[in-house]
């Protein structure tokens, strides 16, 4: 099956600072468009700032993530047991795909957008009426559809990238317990994909603040990306973690067997024995292996992730606080 570049990546201008320029252009086009409907009196005005910001954010960020994933793959090249042709195929899998997967994503997003719109309107007839009786309602429905299409495509493609690295860590990469630094690109892919989705989650309270919707009405979209967020964080590193865990267990068993051979029957060490010179290095080696982590994360990367994880809850709590404050003042 022929592979073509993912359509969202084609939207990013291929120039210097192209991602920033693309984001600003999307914002300058979409914001006036949705605000044109927001000026009309309606029960549910389109959350113009949310619609514009999330698309202006996620499209350039998806391009950045893909570029980082390809960079991570190149960094792993020395430990990958594949030939050049196989490596190029893996590289292409990160930014290209066949026609079937985008079509499935598009259909799934359309269905999800329809269900979400009905959920907000509380009935199919009300949803249709909202879409056809006012510009504001039409833009709300179209904005919802656009966000679902873009976010679904991004999530599906990020999960596909995660599966590529999961496959590499599970079967193809050469691993060593004493040289896990070469495995850090797996952690980088896991974390940067998660940070992109966390950033999108932080924008969801704008739906409530500007669109006049209840905060609960944005929950379906948040849940739809929260689940994949956990999955795309785990997939790139889990198979590698399993391999390292098995290697660690095997090495500890091997060292324990050697230590057992040096002990006398009661399990004690004869300090007068010449084997004490062999025992000390084995004990030090066993201690070193025991302390080795089977996850390819550094303390710095986990600290960064933990810091970003608190952003969405803070923005959601802040939105609820502002809403209550406005209701109190009015």
PDB file of C-alpha atoms in Angstrom:
ATOM      1  CA  UNK A   1       0.000   0.000   0.000  1.00  0.00           C
ATOM      2  CA  UNK A   2       1.362   3.427  -0.964  1.00  0.00           C
ATOM      3  CA  UNK A   3       2.237   5.779   1.867  1.00  0.00           C
ATOM      4  CA  UNK A   4       1.411   9.474   1.761  1.00  0.00           C
ATOM      5  CA  UNK A   5       2.367  12.251   4.125  1.00  0.00           C
ATOM      6  CA  UNK A   6      -0.247  12.806   6.833  1.00  0.00           C
ATOM      7  CA  UNK A   7      -2.534  15.608   5.675  1.00  0.00           C
ATOM      8  CA  UNK A   8      -2.149  17.681   8.854  1.00  0.00           C
ATOM      9  CA  UNK A   9       1.598  17.873   8.274  1.00  0.00           C
ATOM     10  CA  UNK A  10       0.965  19.319   4.816  1.00  0.00           C
ATOM     11  CA  UNK A  11      -0.748  22.303   6.420  1.00  0.00           C
ATOM     12  CA  UNK A  12       2.499  23.417   8.091  1.00  0.00           C
ATOM     13  CA  UNK A  13       4.460  25.835   5.946  1.00  0.00           C
ATOM     14  CA  UNK A  14       7.844  24.373   4.872  1.00  0.00           C
ATOM     15  CA  UNK A  15       9.805  27.499   5.777  1.00  0.00           C
ATOM     16  CA  UNK A  16      11.907  28.665   8.680  1.00  0.00           C
ATOM     17  CA  UNK A  17       9.681  29.116  11.738  1.00  0.00           C
ATOM     18  CA  UNK A  18       6.986  27.483   9.635  1.00  0.00           C
ATOM     19  CA  UNK A  19       5.177  26.010  12.653  1.00  0.00           C
ATOM     20  CA  UNK A  20       4.902  29.368  14.406  1.00  0.00           C
ATOM     21  CA  UNK A  21       3.774  31.105  11.215  1.00  0.00           C
ATOM     22  CA  UNK A  22       1.240  28.352  10.526  1.00  0.00           C
ATOM     23  CA  UNK A  23      -0.199  28.648  14.023  1.00  0.00           C
ATOM     24  CA  UNK A  24      -0.534  32.423  13.738  1.00  0.00           C
ATOM     25  CA  UNK A  25      -2.150  32.150  10.308  1.00  0.00           C
ATOM     26  CA  UNK A  26      -4.661  29.575  11.527  1.00  0.00           C
ATOM     27  CA  UNK A  27      -5.471  31.761  14.511  1.00  0.00           C
ATOM     28  CA  UNK A  28      -5.907  34.893  12.370  1.00  0.00           C
ATOM     29  CA  UNK A  29      -8.241  33.038   9.970  1.00  0.00           C
ATOM     30  CA  UNK A  30     -10.309  30.981  12.396  1.00  0.00           C
ATOM     31  CA  UNK A  31     -10.764  33.523  15.175  1.00  0.00           C
ATOM     32  CA  UNK A  32     -12.612  36.145  13.065  1.00  0.00           C
ATOM     33  CA  UNK A  33     -14.624  33.380  11.418  1.00  0.00           C
ATOM     34  CA  UNK A  34     -15.971  31.993  14.684  1.00  0.00           C
ATOM     35  CA  UNK A  35     -16.363  35.401  16.293  1.00  0.00           C
ATOM     36  CA  UNK A  36     -18.612  36.373  13.394  1.00  0.00           C
ATOM     37  CA  UNK A  37     -21.100  33.842  14.765  1.00  0.00           C
ATOM     38  CA  UNK A  38     -20.435  34.736  18.391  1.00  0.00           C
ATOM     39  CA  UNK A  39     -21.872  38.247  17.866  1.00  0.00           C
ATOM     40  CA  UNK A  40     -25.275  36.790  17.069  1.00  0.00           C
ATOM     41  CA  UNK A  41     -27.621  36.207  19.980  1.00  0.00           C
ATOM     42  CA  UNK A  42     -28.046  32.498  20.521  1.00  0.00           C
ATOM     43  CA  UNK A  43     -28.453  30.025  23.343  1.00  0.00           C
ATOM     44  CA  UNK A  44     -25.097  28.426  22.624  1.00  0.00           C
ATOM     45  CA  UNK A  45     -22.619  30.821  21.112  1.00  0.00           C
ATOM     46  CA  UNK A  46     -19.572  29.181  19.520  1.00  0.00           C
ATOM     47  CA  UNK A  47     -16.527  29.186  21.821  1.00  0.00           C
ATOM     48  CA  UNK A  48     -14.553  31.070  19.194  1.00  0.00           C
ATOM     49  CA  UNK A  49     -11.316  31.394  21.114  1.00  0.00           C
ATOM     50  CA  UNK A  50     -11.266  27.688  21.980  1.00  0.00           C
ATOM     51  CA  UNK A  51     -11.996  26.534  18.422  1.00  0.00           C
ATOM     52  CA  UNK A  52      -9.320  28.809  16.967  1.00  0.00           C
ATOM     53  CA  UNK A  53      -6.667  28.244  19.629  1.00  0.00           C
ATOM     54  CA  UNK A  54      -6.856  24.469  19.814  1.00  0.00           C
ATOM     55  CA  UNK A  55      -6.451  24.075  16.048  1.00  0.00           C
ATOM     56  CA  UNK A  56      -3.764  26.746  15.837  1.00  0.00           C
ATOM     57  CA  UNK A  57      -1.979  24.918  18.657  1.00  0.00           C
ATOM     58  CA  UNK A  58      -2.323  21.225  17.870  1.00  0.00           C
ATOM     59  CA  UNK A  59      -1.469  21.274  14.146  1.00  0.00           C
ATOM     60  CA  UNK A  60       1.983  22.901  14.539  1.00  0.00           C
ATOM     61  CA  UNK A  61       2.627  20.904  17.719  1.00  0.00           C
ATOM     62  CA  UNK A  62       1.777  17.654  15.928  1.00  0.00           C
ATOM     63  CA  UNK A  63       4.364  18.594  13.300  1.00  0.00           C
ATOM     64  CA  UNK A  64       6.907  19.260  16.069  1.00  0.00           C
ATOM     65  CA  UNK A  65       6.161  15.931  17.757  1.00  0.00           C
ATOM     66  CA  UNK A  66       6.561  14.058  14.482  1.00  0.00           C
ATOM     67  CA  UNK A  67       9.897  15.751  13.822  1.00  0.00           C
ATOM     68  CA  UNK A  68      11.063  14.855  17.341  1.00  0.00           C
ATOM     69  CA  UNK A  69       9.932  11.260  16.871  1.00  0.00           C
ATOM     70  CA  UNK A  70      11.970  11.024  13.679  1.00  0.00           C
ATOM     71  CA  UNK A  71      14.951  12.553  15.464  1.00  0.00           C
ATOM     72  CA  UNK A  72      14.568  10.000  18.265  1.00  0.00           C
ATOM     73  CA  UNK A  73      14.454   7.207  15.701  1.00  0.00           C
ATOM     74  CA  UNK A  74      17.693   8.433  14.140  1.00  0.00           C
ATOM     75  CA  UNK A  75      19.281   8.554  17.606  1.00  0.00           C
ATOM     76  CA  UNK A  76      18.301   4.897  18.081  1.00  0.00           C
ATOM     77  CA  UNK A  77      19.765   3.821  14.738  1.00  0.00           C
ATOM     78  CA  UNK A  78      23.034   2.403  16.206  1.00  0.00           C
ATOM     79  CA  UNK A  79      21.138  -0.074  18.402  1.00  0.00           C
ATOM     80  CA  UNK A  80      18.444  -1.110  15.908  1.00  0.00           C
ATOM     81  CA  UNK A  81      18.866  -4.525  14.304  1.00  0.00           C
ATOM     82  CA  UNK A  82      17.495  -3.490  10.903  1.00  0.00           C
ATOM     83  CA  UNK A  83      19.059  -2.808   7.522  1.00  0.00           C
ATOM     84  CA  UNK A  84      18.918   0.586   5.818  1.00  0.00           C
ATOM     85  CA  UNK A  85      15.782  -0.262   3.857  1.00  0.00           C
ATOM     86  CA  UNK A  86      13.995  -1.370   7.021  1.00  0.00           C
ATOM     87  CA  UNK A  87      15.083   1.776   8.829  1.00  0.00           C
ATOM     88  CA  UNK A  88      13.781   4.016   6.040  1.00  0.00           C
ATOM     89  CA  UNK A  89      10.451   2.217   6.200  1.00  0.00           C
ATOM     90  CA  UNK A  90      10.246   2.794   9.948  1.00  0.00           C
ATOM     91  CA  UNK A  91      11.144   6.440   9.417  1.00  0.00           C
ATOM     92  CA  UNK A  92       8.361   6.838   6.839  1.00  0.00           C
ATOM     93  CA  UNK A  93       5.818   5.265   9.198  1.00  0.00           C
ATOM     94  CA  UNK A  94       6.176   8.262  11.505  1.00  0.00           C
ATOM     95  CA  UNK A  95       4.921  10.905   9.062  1.00  0.00           C
ATOM     96  CA  UNK A  96       3.164   8.918   6.320  1.00  0.00           C
ATOM     97  CA  UNK A  97       0.277   6.499   6.091  1.00  0.00           C
ATOM     98  CA  UNK A  98      -2.039   4.795   3.652  1.00  0.00           C
ATOM     99  CA  UNK A  99      -5.500   6.070   2.801  1.00  0.00           C
ATOM    100  CA  UNK A 100      -7.475   3.721   5.050  1.00  0.00           C
ATOM    101  CA  UNK A 101      -6.355   5.032   8.443  1.00  0.00           C
ATOM    102  CA  UNK A 102      -7.140   8.733   7.716  1.00  0.00           C
ATOM    103  CA  UNK A 103     -10.548   7.731   6.361  1.00  0.00           C
ATOM    104  CA  UNK A 104     -11.316   5.678   9.467  1.00  0.00           C
ATOM    105  CA  UNK A 105     -10.218   8.622  11.625  1.00  0.00           C
ATOM    106  CA  UNK A 106     -12.414  10.993   9.626  1.00  0.00           C
ATOM    107  CA  UNK A 107     -15.495   8.767   9.907  1.00  0.00           C
ATOM    108  CA  UNK A 108     -14.936   8.156  13.603  1.00  0.00           C
ATOM    109  CA  UNK A 109     -14.498  11.886  14.239  1.00  0.00           C
ATOM    110  CA  UNK A 110     -17.687  12.725  12.333  1.00  0.00           C
ATOM    111  CA  UNK A 111     -19.691  10.223  14.380  1.00  0.00           C
ATOM    112  CA  UNK A 112     -18.161  11.463  17.639  1.00  0.00           C
ATOM    113  CA  UNK A 113     -18.879  15.095  16.705  1.00  0.00           C
ATOM    114  CA  UNK A 114     -22.502  14.227  15.930  1.00  0.00           C
ATOM    115  CA  UNK A 115     -22.902  12.394  19.251  1.00  0.00           C
ATOM    116  CA  UNK A 116     -21.252  15.278  21.111  1.00  0.00           C
ATOM    117  CA  UNK A 117     -23.550  17.820  19.439  1.00  0.00           C
ATOM    118  CA  UNK A 118     -26.626  15.780  20.340  1.00  0.00           C
ATOM    119  CA  UNK A 119     -25.289  15.453  23.901  1.00  0.00           C
ATOM    120  CA  UNK A 120     -25.024  19.247  24.178  1.00  0.00           C
ATOM    121  CA  UNK A 121     -28.405  19.893  22.537  1.00  0.00           C
ATOM    122  CA  UNK A 122     -30.037  16.995  24.463  1.00  0.00           C
ATOM    123  CA  UNK A 123     -31.864  15.706  21.386  1.00  0.00           C
ATOM    124  CA  UNK A 124     -31.306  15.034  17.696  1.00  0.00           C
ATOM    125  CA  UNK A 125     -34.001  17.450  16.614  1.00  0.00           C
ATOM    126  CA  UNK A 126     -32.599  20.229  18.785  1.00  0.00           C
ATOM    127  CA  UNK A 127     -29.113  19.616  17.372  1.00  0.00           C
ATOM    128  CA  UNK A 128     -30.397  19.879  13.801  1.00  0.00           C
ATOM    129  CA  UNK A 129     -32.397  22.991  14.647  1.00  0.00           C
ATOM    130  CA  UNK A 130     -29.333  24.597  16.210  1.00  0.00           C
ATOM    131  CA  UNK A 131     -27.265  23.938  13.087  1.00  0.00           C
ATOM    132  CA  UNK A 132     -29.773  25.258  10.532  1.00  0.00           C
ATOM    133  CA  UNK A 133     -31.576  28.143  12.211  1.00  0.00           C
ATOM    134  CA  UNK A 134     -28.693  30.494  12.989  1.00  0.00           C
ATOM    135  CA  UNK A 135     -25.180  31.354  11.918  1.00  0.00           C
ATOM    136  CA  UNK A 136     -24.059  30.997  15.517  1.00  0.00           C
ATOM    137  CA  UNK A 137     -25.483  27.492  15.785  1.00  0.00           C
ATOM    138  CA  UNK A 138     -24.026  26.456  12.425  1.00  0.00           C
ATOM    139  CA  UNK A 139     -20.560  27.673  13.393  1.00  0.00           C
ATOM    140  CA  UNK A 140     -20.821  25.880  16.737  1.00  0.00           C
ATOM    141  CA  UNK A 141     -21.605  22.597  14.989  1.00  0.00           C
ATOM    142  CA  UNK A 142     -18.928  23.103  12.339  1.00  0.00           C
ATOM    143  CA  UNK A 143     -16.357  24.100  14.951  1.00  0.00           C
ATOM    144  CA  UNK A 144     -17.136  20.987  16.969  1.00  0.00           C
ATOM    145  CA  UNK A 145     -16.762  18.845  13.853  1.00  0.00           C
ATOM    146  CA  UNK A 146     -13.453  20.485  12.891  1.00  0.00           C
ATOM    147  CA  UNK A 147     -11.978  20.039  16.358  1.00  0.00           C
ATOM    148  CA  UNK A 148     -13.043  16.386  16.501  1.00  0.00           C
ATOM    149  CA  UNK A 149     -11.548  15.707  13.055  1.00  0.00           C
ATOM    150  CA  UNK A 150      -8.218  17.391  13.841  1.00  0.00           C
ATOM    151  CA  UNK A 151      -7.877  15.968  17.353  1.00  0.00           C
ATOM    152  CA  UNK A 152      -8.916  12.459  16.293  1.00  0.00           C
ATOM    153  CA  UNK A 153      -6.394  12.497  13.467  1.00  0.00           C
ATOM    154  CA  UNK A 154      -3.640  13.715  15.792  1.00  0.00           C
ATOM    155  CA  UNK A 155      -4.446  11.131  18.481  1.00  0.00           C
ATOM    156  CA  UNK A 156      -4.653   8.250  15.995  1.00  0.00           C
ATOM    157  CA  UNK A 157      -1.350   9.190  14.364  1.00  0.00           C
ATOM    158  CA  UNK A 158       0.395   9.685  17.708  1.00  0.00           C
ATOM    159  CA  UNK A 159      -0.807   6.250  18.786  1.00  0.00           C
ATOM    160  CA  UNK A 160       0.565   4.871  15.516  1.00  0.00           C
ATOM    161  CA  UNK A 161       3.933   6.498  16.221  1.00  0.00           C
ATOM    162  CA  UNK A 162       3.848   5.093  19.753  1.00  0.00           C
ATOM    163  CA  UNK A 163       3.265   1.596  18.367  1.00  0.00           C
ATOM    164  CA  UNK A 164       6.324   1.962  16.117  1.00  0.00           C
ATOM    165  CA  UNK A 165       8.542   2.697  19.115  1.00  0.00           C
ATOM    166  CA  UNK A 166       6.838   0.017  21.169  1.00  0.00           C
ATOM    167  CA  UNK A 167       7.697  -2.514  18.461  1.00  0.00           C
ATOM    168  CA  UNK A 168      11.288  -1.300  18.358  1.00  0.00           C
ATOM    169  CA  UNK A 169      11.702  -1.540  22.126  1.00  0.00           C
ATOM    170  CA  UNK A 170      10.043  -4.935  22.290  1.00  0.00           C
ATOM    171  CA  UNK A 171      11.893  -6.780  19.543  1.00  0.00           C
ATOM    172  CA  UNK A 172      14.345  -4.797  17.409  1.00  0.00           C
ATOM    173  CA  UNK A 173      16.461  -2.602  19.684  1.00  0.00           C
ATOM    174  CA  UNK A 174      19.577  -4.161  21.228  1.00  0.00           C
ATOM    175  CA  UNK A 175      19.429  -3.540  24.968  1.00  0.00           C
ATOM    176  CA  UNK A 176      21.908  -3.818  27.797  1.00  0.00           C
ATOM    177  CA  UNK A 177      21.312  -3.412  31.501  1.00  0.00           C
ATOM    178  CA  UNK A 178      24.603  -1.586  31.922  1.00  0.00           C
ATOM    179  CA  UNK A 179      24.026   0.856  29.048  1.00  0.00           C
ATOM    180  CA  UNK A 180      20.477   2.214  29.292  1.00  0.00           C
ATOM    181  CA  UNK A 181      21.481   5.728  28.259  1.00  0.00           C
ATOM    182  CA  UNK A 182      21.138   4.687  24.627  1.00  0.00           C
ATOM    183  CA  UNK A 183      17.456   3.956  25.339  1.00  0.00           C
ATOM    184  CA  UNK A 184      16.542   7.513  26.404  1.00  0.00           C
ATOM    185  CA  UNK A 185      14.930   8.356  23.013  1.00  0.00           C
ATOM    186  CA  UNK A 186      12.093   5.965  23.915  1.00  0.00           C
ATOM    187  CA  UNK A 187      11.316   8.083  26.970  1.00  0.00           C
ATOM    188  CA  UNK A 188      11.577  11.283  24.930  1.00  0.00           C
ATOM    189  CA  UNK A 189       8.919  10.063  22.497  1.00  0.00           C
ATOM    190  CA  UNK A 190       6.661   8.963  25.344  1.00  0.00           C
ATOM    191  CA  UNK A 191       6.868  12.290  27.152  1.00  0.00           C
ATOM    192  CA  UNK A 192       6.660  14.737  24.255  1.00  0.00           C
ATOM    193  CA  UNK A 193       3.525  13.075  22.866  1.00  0.00           C
ATOM    194  CA  UNK A 194       1.936  13.284  26.303  1.00  0.00           C
ATOM    195  CA  UNK A 195       2.848  16.947  26.742  1.00  0.00           C
ATOM    196  CA  UNK A 196       1.115  17.874  23.472  1.00  0.00           C
ATOM    197  CA  UNK A 197      -2.173  16.313  24.589  1.00  0.00           C
ATOM    198  CA  UNK A 198      -1.831  17.820  28.059  1.00  0.00           C
ATOM    199  CA  UNK A 199      -1.553  21.231  26.399  1.00  0.00           C
ATOM    200  CA  UNK A 200      -4.755  20.585  24.460  1.00  0.00           C
ATOM    201  CA  UNK A 201      -6.559  19.573  27.672  1.00  0.00           C
ATOM    202  CA  UNK A 202      -5.523  22.862  29.263  1.00  0.00           C
ATOM    203  CA  UNK A 203      -7.491  24.752  26.591  1.00  0.00           C
ATOM    204  CA  UNK A 204     -10.809  22.998  27.241  1.00  0.00           C
ATOM    205  CA  UNK A 205     -12.022  25.397  29.979  1.00  0.00           C
ATOM    206  CA  UNK A 206     -12.235  28.092  27.282  1.00  0.00           C
ATOM    207  CA  UNK A 207     -15.354  26.285  26.052  1.00  0.00           C
ATOM    208  CA  UNK A 208     -17.081  27.112  29.303  1.00  0.00           C
ATOM    209  CA  UNK A 209     -15.747  30.625  29.806  1.00  0.00           C
ATOM    210  CA  UNK A 210     -16.520  31.908  26.338  1.00  0.00           C
ATOM    211  CA  UNK A 211     -19.084  29.615  24.784  1.00  0.00           C
ATOM    212  CA  UNK A 212     -21.668  29.769  27.528  1.00  0.00           C
ATOM    213  CA  UNK A 213     -21.661  25.985  27.939  1.00  0.00           C
ATOM    214  CA  UNK A 214     -21.582  24.050  31.170  1.00  0.00           C
ATOM    215  CA  UNK A 215     -18.175  22.660  32.017  1.00  0.00           C
ATOM    216  CA  UNK A 216     -19.620  19.146  31.921  1.00  0.00           C
ATOM    217  CA  UNK A 217     -20.447  19.578  28.231  1.00  0.00           C
ATOM    218  CA  UNK A 218     -16.739  19.607  27.397  1.00  0.00           C
ATOM    219  CA  UNK A 219     -16.150  16.357  29.296  1.00  0.00           C
ATOM    220  CA  UNK A 220     -16.767  14.001  26.291  1.00  0.00           C
ATOM    221  CA  UNK A 221     -13.969  15.631  24.314  1.00  0.00           C
ATOM    222  CA  UNK A 222     -11.640  15.658  27.307  1.00  0.00           C
ATOM    223  CA  UNK A 223     -12.286  12.002  28.089  1.00  0.00           C
ATOM    224  CA  UNK A 224     -11.797  11.087  24.417  1.00  0.00           C
ATOM    225  CA  UNK A 225      -8.200  12.298  24.536  1.00  0.00           C
ATOM    226  CA  UNK A 226      -7.440  11.513  28.185  1.00  0.00           C
ATOM    227  CA  UNK A 227      -7.616   7.753  27.581  1.00  0.00           C
ATOM    228  CA  UNK A 228      -5.293   7.824  24.555  1.00  0.00           C
ATOM    229  CA  UNK A 229      -2.975  10.127  26.531  1.00  0.00           C
ATOM    230  CA  UNK A 230      -2.283   7.333  29.019  1.00  0.00           C
ATOM    231  CA  UNK A 231      -1.913   4.772  26.232  1.00  0.00           C
ATOM    232  CA  UNK A 232       0.501   6.833  24.127  1.00  0.00           C
ATOM    233  CA  UNK A 233       2.624   7.464  27.216  1.00  0.00           C
ATOM    234  CA  UNK A 234       2.889   3.744  28.026  1.00  0.00           C
ATOM    235  CA  UNK A 235       3.178   2.094  24.590  1.00  0.00           C
ATOM    236  CA  UNK A 236       6.648   3.412  23.580  1.00  0.00           C
ATOM    237  CA  UNK A 237       8.275   2.231  26.815  1.00  0.00           C
ATOM    238  CA  UNK A 238       6.262  -0.744  28.091  1.00  0.00           C
ATOM    239  CA  UNK A 239       7.724  -3.485  25.813  1.00  0.00           C
ATOM    240  CA  UNK A 240      11.210  -2.145  26.522  1.00  0.00           C
ATOM    241  CA  UNK A 241      10.470  -2.153  30.249  1.00  0.00           C
ATOM    242  CA  UNK A 242       9.388  -5.801  30.023  1.00  0.00           C
ATOM    243  CA  UNK A 243      12.615  -6.767  28.256  1.00  0.00           C
ATOM    244  CA  UNK A 244      14.776  -4.919  30.777  1.00  0.00           C
ATOM    245  CA  UNK A 245      12.853  -6.486  33.661  1.00  0.00           C
ATOM    246  CA  UNK A 246      13.459  -9.973  32.292  1.00  0.00           C
ATOM    247  CA  UNK A 247      17.146  -9.243  31.703  1.00  0.00           C
ATOM    248  CA  UNK A 248      17.457  -7.894  35.242  1.00  0.00           C
ATOM    249  CA  UNK A 249      15.784 -10.969  36.701  1.00  0.00           C
ATOM    250  CA  UNK A 250      18.003 -13.301  34.663  1.00  0.00           C
ATOM    251  CA  UNK A 251      21.155 -11.449  35.681  1.00  0.00           C
ATOM    252  CA  UNK A 252      20.213 -11.467  39.355  1.00  0.00           C
ATOM    253  CA  UNK A 253      19.530 -15.201  39.154  1.00  0.00           C
ATOM    254  CA  UNK A 254      22.903 -15.778  37.513  1.00  0.00           C
ATOM    255  CA  UNK A 255      24.730 -13.756  40.169  1.00  0.00           C
ATOM    256  CA  UNK A 256      22.796 -15.455  42.967  1.00  0.00           C
ATOM    257  CA  UNK A 257      23.811 -18.858  41.613  1.00  0.00           C
ATOM    258  CA  UNK A 258      27.460 -17.829  41.598  1.00  0.00           C
ATOM    259  CA  UNK A 259      27.166 -16.507  45.145  1.00  0.00           C
ATOM    260  CA  UNK A 260      25.518 -19.715  46.281  1.00  0.00           C
ATOM    261  CA  UNK A 261      28.439 -21.713  44.930  1.00  0.00           C
ATOM    262  CA  UNK A 262      30.803 -19.744  47.169  1.00  0.00           C
ATOM    263  CA  UNK A 263      28.845 -20.359  50.360  1.00  0.00           C
ATOM    264  CA  UNK A 264      29.171 -23.429  52.548  1.00  0.00           C
ATOM    265  CA  UNK A 265      26.177 -25.603  53.374  1.00  0.00           C
ATOM    266  CA  UNK A 266      24.768 -23.480  56.252  1.00  0.00           C
ATOM    267  CA  UNK A 267      24.779 -20.497  53.866  1.00  0.00           C
ATOM    268  CA  UNK A 268      27.663 -18.806  55.623  1.00  0.00           C
ATOM    269  CA  UNK A 269      30.975 -17.505  54.333  1.00  0.00           C
ATOM    270  CA  UNK A 270      34.275 -18.833  55.554  1.00  0.00           C
ATOM    271  CA  UNK A 271      36.282 -15.656  56.076  1.00  0.00           C
ATOM    272  CA  UNK A 272      39.474 -17.651  55.962  1.00  0.00           C
ATOM    273  CA  UNK A 273      38.654 -18.918  52.483  1.00  0.00           C
ATOM    274  CA  UNK A 274      40.351 -17.471  49.446  1.00  0.00           C
ATOM    275  CA  UNK A 275      36.895 -17.201  47.805  1.00  0.00           C
ATOM    276  CA  UNK A 276      36.232 -14.007  49.783  1.00  0.00           C
ATOM    277  CA  UNK A 277      38.131 -12.140  47.054  1.00  0.00           C
ATOM    278  CA  UNK A 278      35.592 -13.397  44.529  1.00  0.00           C
ATOM    279  CA  UNK A 279      32.606 -12.808  46.798  1.00  0.00           C
ATOM    280  CA  UNK A 280      33.049  -9.050  47.258  1.00  0.00           C
ATOM    281  CA  UNK A 281      32.878  -8.116  43.536  1.00  0.00           C
ATOM    282  CA  UNK A 282      29.833 -10.347  43.098  1.00  0.00           C
ATOM    283  CA  UNK A 283      28.035  -8.675  46.003  1.00  0.00           C
ATOM    284  CA  UNK A 284      28.866  -5.225  44.579  1.00  0.00           C
ATOM    285  CA  UNK A 285      27.683  -6.287  41.124  1.00  0.00           C
ATOM    286  CA  UNK A 286      24.421  -7.691  42.519  1.00  0.00           C
ATOM    287  CA  UNK A 287      23.803  -4.443  44.390  1.00  0.00           C
ATOM    288  CA  UNK A 288      24.404  -2.460  41.203  1.00  0.00           C
ATOM    289  CA  UNK A 289      22.018  -4.609  39.159  1.00  0.00           C
ATOM    290  CA  UNK A 290      19.349  -4.429  41.888  1.00  0.00           C
ATOM    291  CA  UNK A 291      19.441  -0.639  41.815  1.00  0.00           C
ATOM    292  CA  UNK A 292      19.143  -0.361  38.037  1.00  0.00           C
ATOM    293  CA  UNK A 293      15.857   1.034  36.756  1.00  0.00           C
ATOM    294  CA  UNK A 294      14.003  -0.896  34.070  1.00  0.00           C
ATOM    295  CA  UNK A 295      12.383   2.293  32.759  1.00  0.00           C
ATOM    296  CA  UNK A 296      14.231   4.532  30.264  1.00  0.00           C
ATOM    297  CA  UNK A 297      13.333   7.740  32.102  1.00  0.00           C
ATOM    298  CA  UNK A 298      15.604  10.230  33.800  1.00  0.00           C
ATOM    299  CA  UNK A 299      14.642  12.192  36.892  1.00  0.00           C
ATOM    300  CA  UNK A 300      14.599  15.390  34.832  1.00  0.00           C
ATOM    301  CA  UNK A 301      12.134  14.032  32.266  1.00  0.00           C
ATOM    302  CA  UNK A 302       9.767  12.734  34.953  1.00  0.00           C
ATOM    303  CA  UNK A 303       9.917  16.067  36.777  1.00  0.00           C
ATOM    304  CA  UNK A 304       8.977  17.867  33.564  1.00  0.00           C
ATOM    305  CA  UNK A 305       6.051  15.521  32.995  1.00  0.00           C
ATOM    306  CA  UNK A 306       4.840  15.891  36.586  1.00  0.00           C
ATOM    307  CA  UNK A 307       4.969  19.679  36.245  1.00  0.00           C
ATOM    308  CA  UNK A 308       2.880  19.680  33.074  1.00  0.00           C
ATOM    309  CA  UNK A 309       0.377  17.191  34.506  1.00  0.00           C
ATOM    310  CA  UNK A 310      -0.798  19.760  37.043  1.00  0.00           C
ATOM    311  CA  UNK A 311      -1.599  22.368  34.361  1.00  0.00           C
ATOM    312  CA  UNK A 312      -4.954  20.964  33.099  1.00  0.00           C
ATOM    313  CA  UNK A 313      -6.426  20.500  36.610  1.00  0.00           C
ATOM    314  CA  UNK A 314      -5.364  24.044  37.477  1.00  0.00           C
ATOM    315  CA  UNK A 315      -6.974  25.505  34.349  1.00  0.00           C
ATOM    316  CA  UNK A 316     -10.200  23.545  34.904  1.00  0.00           C
ATOM    317  CA  UNK A 317     -10.320  24.599  38.560  1.00  0.00           C
ATOM    318  CA  UNK A 318      -9.564  28.186  37.558  1.00  0.00           C
ATOM    319  CA  UNK A 319     -12.377  28.162  34.996  1.00  0.00           C
ATOM    320  CA  UNK A 320     -14.849  26.857  37.559  1.00  0.00           C
ATOM    321  CA  UNK A 321     -13.707  29.496  40.062  1.00  0.00           C
ATOM    322  CA  UNK A 322     -14.100  32.322  37.550  1.00  0.00           C
ATOM    323  CA  UNK A 323     -17.565  31.067  36.571  1.00  0.00           C
ATOM    324  CA  UNK A 324     -18.682  30.982  40.205  1.00  0.00           C
ATOM    325  CA  UNK A 325     -17.213  34.435  40.794  1.00  0.00           C
ATOM    326  CA  UNK A 326     -19.044  35.899  37.810  1.00  0.00           C
ATOM    327  CA  UNK A 327     -22.318  34.305  38.913  1.00  0.00           C
ATOM    328  CA  UNK A 328     -21.802  35.722  42.408  1.00  0.00           C
ATOM    329  CA  UNK A 329     -21.088  39.258  41.149  1.00  0.00           C
ATOM    330  CA  UNK A 330     -24.044  39.217  38.770  1.00  0.00           C
TER     331      UNK A 330
END
